[in-house]
Coordinates of N, CA and C in Angstrom, one line a residue:
X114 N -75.6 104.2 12.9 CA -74.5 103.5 13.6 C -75.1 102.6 14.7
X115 N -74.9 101.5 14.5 CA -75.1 100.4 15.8 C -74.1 100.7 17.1
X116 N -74.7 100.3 18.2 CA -74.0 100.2 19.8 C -72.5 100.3 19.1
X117 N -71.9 98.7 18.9 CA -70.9 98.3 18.4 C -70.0 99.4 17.6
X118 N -70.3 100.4 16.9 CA -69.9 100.9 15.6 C -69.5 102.3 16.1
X119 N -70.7 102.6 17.5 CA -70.3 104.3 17.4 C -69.2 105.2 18.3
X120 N -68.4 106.4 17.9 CA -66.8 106.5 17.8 C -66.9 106.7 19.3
X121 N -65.5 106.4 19.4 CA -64.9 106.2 20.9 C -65.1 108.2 21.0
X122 N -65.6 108.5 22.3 CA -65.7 110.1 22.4 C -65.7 110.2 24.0
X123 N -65.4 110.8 25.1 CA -65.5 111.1 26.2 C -64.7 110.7 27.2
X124 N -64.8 110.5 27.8 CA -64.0 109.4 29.2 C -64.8 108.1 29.0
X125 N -63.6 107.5 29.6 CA -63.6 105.7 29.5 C -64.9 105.2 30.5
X126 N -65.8 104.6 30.7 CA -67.0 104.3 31.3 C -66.8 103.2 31.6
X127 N -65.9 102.0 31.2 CA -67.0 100.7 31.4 C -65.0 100.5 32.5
X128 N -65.5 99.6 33.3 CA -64.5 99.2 34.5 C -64.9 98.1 35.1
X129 N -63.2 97.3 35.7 CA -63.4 96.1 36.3 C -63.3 96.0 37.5
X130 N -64.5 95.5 38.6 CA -63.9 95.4 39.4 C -63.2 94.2 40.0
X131 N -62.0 94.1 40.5 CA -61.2 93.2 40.4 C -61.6 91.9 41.6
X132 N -61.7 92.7 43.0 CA -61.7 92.4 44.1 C -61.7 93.3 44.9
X133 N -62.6 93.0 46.5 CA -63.0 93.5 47.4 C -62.2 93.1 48.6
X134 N -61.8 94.0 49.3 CA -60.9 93.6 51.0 C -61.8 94.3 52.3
X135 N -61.3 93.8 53.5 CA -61.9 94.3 54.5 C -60.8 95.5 54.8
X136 N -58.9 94.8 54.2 CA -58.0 95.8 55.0 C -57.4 97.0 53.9
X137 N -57.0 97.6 53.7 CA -56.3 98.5 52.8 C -55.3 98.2 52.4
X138 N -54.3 97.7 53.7 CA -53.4 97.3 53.3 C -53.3 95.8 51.8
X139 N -54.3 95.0 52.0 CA -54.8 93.8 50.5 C -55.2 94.7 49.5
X140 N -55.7 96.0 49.5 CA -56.3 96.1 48.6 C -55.2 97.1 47.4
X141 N -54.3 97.8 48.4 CA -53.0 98.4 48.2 C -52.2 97.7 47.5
X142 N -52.4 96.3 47.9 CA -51.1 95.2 47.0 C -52.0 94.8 46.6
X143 N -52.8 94.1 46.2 CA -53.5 94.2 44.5 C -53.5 95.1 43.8
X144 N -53.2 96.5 44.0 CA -53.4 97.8 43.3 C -52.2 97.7 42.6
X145 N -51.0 97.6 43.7 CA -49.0 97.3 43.0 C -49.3 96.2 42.2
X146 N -50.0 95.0 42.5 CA -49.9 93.7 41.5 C -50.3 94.0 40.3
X147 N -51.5 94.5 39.8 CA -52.2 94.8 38.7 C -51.7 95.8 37.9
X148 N -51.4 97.0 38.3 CA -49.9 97.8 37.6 C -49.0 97.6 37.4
X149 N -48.6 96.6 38.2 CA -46.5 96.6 37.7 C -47.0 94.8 37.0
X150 N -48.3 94.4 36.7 CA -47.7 93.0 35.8 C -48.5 93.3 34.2
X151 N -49.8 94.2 34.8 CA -50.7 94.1 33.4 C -50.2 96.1 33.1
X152 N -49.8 96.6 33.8 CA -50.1 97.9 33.3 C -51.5 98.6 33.2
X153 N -52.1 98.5 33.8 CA -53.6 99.3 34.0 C -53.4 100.1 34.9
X154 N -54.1 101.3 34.5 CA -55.0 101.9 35.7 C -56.1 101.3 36.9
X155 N -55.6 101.5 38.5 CA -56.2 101.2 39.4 C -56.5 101.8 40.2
X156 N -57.8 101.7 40.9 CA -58.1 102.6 41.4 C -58.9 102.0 42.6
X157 N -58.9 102.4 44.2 CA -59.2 101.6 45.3 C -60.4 102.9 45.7
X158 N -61.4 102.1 45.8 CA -62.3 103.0 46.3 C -63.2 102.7 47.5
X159 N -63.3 103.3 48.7 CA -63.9 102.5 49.9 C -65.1 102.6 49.7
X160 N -66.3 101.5 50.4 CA -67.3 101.7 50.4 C -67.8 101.2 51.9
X161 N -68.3 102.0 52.4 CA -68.3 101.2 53.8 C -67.3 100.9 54.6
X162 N -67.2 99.6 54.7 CA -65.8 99.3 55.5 C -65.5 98.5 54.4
X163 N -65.6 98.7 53.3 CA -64.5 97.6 51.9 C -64.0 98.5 51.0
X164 N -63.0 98.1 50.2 CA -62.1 98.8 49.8 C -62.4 97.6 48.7
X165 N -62.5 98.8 47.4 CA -63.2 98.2 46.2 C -61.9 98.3 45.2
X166 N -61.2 97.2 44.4 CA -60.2 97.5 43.3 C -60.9 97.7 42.0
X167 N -60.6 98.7 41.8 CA -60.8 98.9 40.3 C -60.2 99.5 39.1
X168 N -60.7 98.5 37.9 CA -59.3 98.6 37.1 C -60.2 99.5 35.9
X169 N -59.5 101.1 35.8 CA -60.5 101.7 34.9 C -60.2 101.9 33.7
X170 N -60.7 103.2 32.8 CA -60.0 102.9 31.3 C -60.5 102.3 30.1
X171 N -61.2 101.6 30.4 CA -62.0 100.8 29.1 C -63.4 101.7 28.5
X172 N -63.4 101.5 26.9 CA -64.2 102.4 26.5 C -65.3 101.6 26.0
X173 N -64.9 100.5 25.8 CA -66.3 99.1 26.1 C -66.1 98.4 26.9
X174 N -67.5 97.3 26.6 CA -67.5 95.8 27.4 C -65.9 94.6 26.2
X175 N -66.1 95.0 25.4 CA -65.0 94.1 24.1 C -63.7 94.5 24.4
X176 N -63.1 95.5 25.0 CA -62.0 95.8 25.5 C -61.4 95.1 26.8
X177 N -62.9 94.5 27.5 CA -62.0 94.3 28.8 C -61.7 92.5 28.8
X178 N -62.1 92.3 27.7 CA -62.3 90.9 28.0 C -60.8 90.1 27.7
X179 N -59.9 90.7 27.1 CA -58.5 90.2 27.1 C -58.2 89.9 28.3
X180 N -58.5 90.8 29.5 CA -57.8 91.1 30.7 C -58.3 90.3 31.9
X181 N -59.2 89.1 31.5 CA -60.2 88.4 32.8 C -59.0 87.2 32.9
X182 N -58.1 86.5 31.6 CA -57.9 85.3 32.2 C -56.3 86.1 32.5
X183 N -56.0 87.1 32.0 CA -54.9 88.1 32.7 C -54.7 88.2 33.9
X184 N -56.2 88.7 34.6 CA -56.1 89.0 35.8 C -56.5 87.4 36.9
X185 N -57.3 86.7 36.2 CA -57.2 85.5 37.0 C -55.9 84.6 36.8
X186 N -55.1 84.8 36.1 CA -53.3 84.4 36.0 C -52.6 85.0 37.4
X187 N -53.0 86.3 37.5 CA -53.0 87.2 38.7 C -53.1 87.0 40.0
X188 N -53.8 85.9 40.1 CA -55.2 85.8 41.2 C -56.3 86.2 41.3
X189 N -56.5 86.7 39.9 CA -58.2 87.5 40.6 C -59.0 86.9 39.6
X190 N -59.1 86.4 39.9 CA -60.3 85.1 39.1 C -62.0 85.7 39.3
X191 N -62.3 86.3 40.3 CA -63.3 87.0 40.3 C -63.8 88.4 40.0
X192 N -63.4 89.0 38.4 CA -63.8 90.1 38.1 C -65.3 90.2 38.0
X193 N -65.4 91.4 38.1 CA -67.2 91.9 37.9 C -66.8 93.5 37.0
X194 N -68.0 93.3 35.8 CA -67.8 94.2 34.7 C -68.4 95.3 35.3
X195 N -68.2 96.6 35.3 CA -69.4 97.8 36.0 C -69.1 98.7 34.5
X196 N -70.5 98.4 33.7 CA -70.6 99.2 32.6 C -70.4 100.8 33.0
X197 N -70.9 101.0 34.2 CA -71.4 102.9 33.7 C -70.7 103.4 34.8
X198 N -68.9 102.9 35.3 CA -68.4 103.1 35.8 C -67.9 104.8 35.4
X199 N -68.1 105.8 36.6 CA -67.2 107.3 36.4 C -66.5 107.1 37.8
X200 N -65.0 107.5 37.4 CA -63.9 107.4 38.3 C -64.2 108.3 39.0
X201 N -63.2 107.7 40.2 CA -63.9 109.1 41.6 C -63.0 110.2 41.2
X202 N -63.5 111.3 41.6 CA -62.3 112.4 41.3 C -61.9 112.4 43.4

């Protein structure tokens, strides 16, 4: 079995990050925007003093690629892919 070919098994790994804020309150309302227009899972995660959006769920890189001119329709024209993304618990 090639990359491409072998079966979907585990938790979802590969995630987008959408956009970064300084406040929570921005990063809160891109959290509501990205749920109530595309339906994804999101998830805000601080890093420092930034508050990281991230849209998780995907079990490849070919799954997320529907959702780039989705989410720049959105406003968020600057996604970044994080292949070996595990959600915070």
């Amino acid at each position: 079995l090639s990359m491409a070919e072998k079966p979907v098994t585990g938790e979802p790994t590969v995630s987008l990050q959408v956009a970064i804020f300084i406040k929570e309150s921005q990063a809160l309302r891109a959290q509501k925007r990205i749920m109530t227009k595309l339906y994804l899972p999101v998830e805000i995660v601080k890093q420092f003093d930034y508050y990281h959006v991230i849209v998780t769920g995907f079990y490849s890189r070919e799954a997320t690629f529907q959702y780039y001119p989705e989410l720049a329709g959105i406003g968020y024209p600057r996604v970044t892919l994080l292949p070996n993304y595990k959600r915070q618990k």
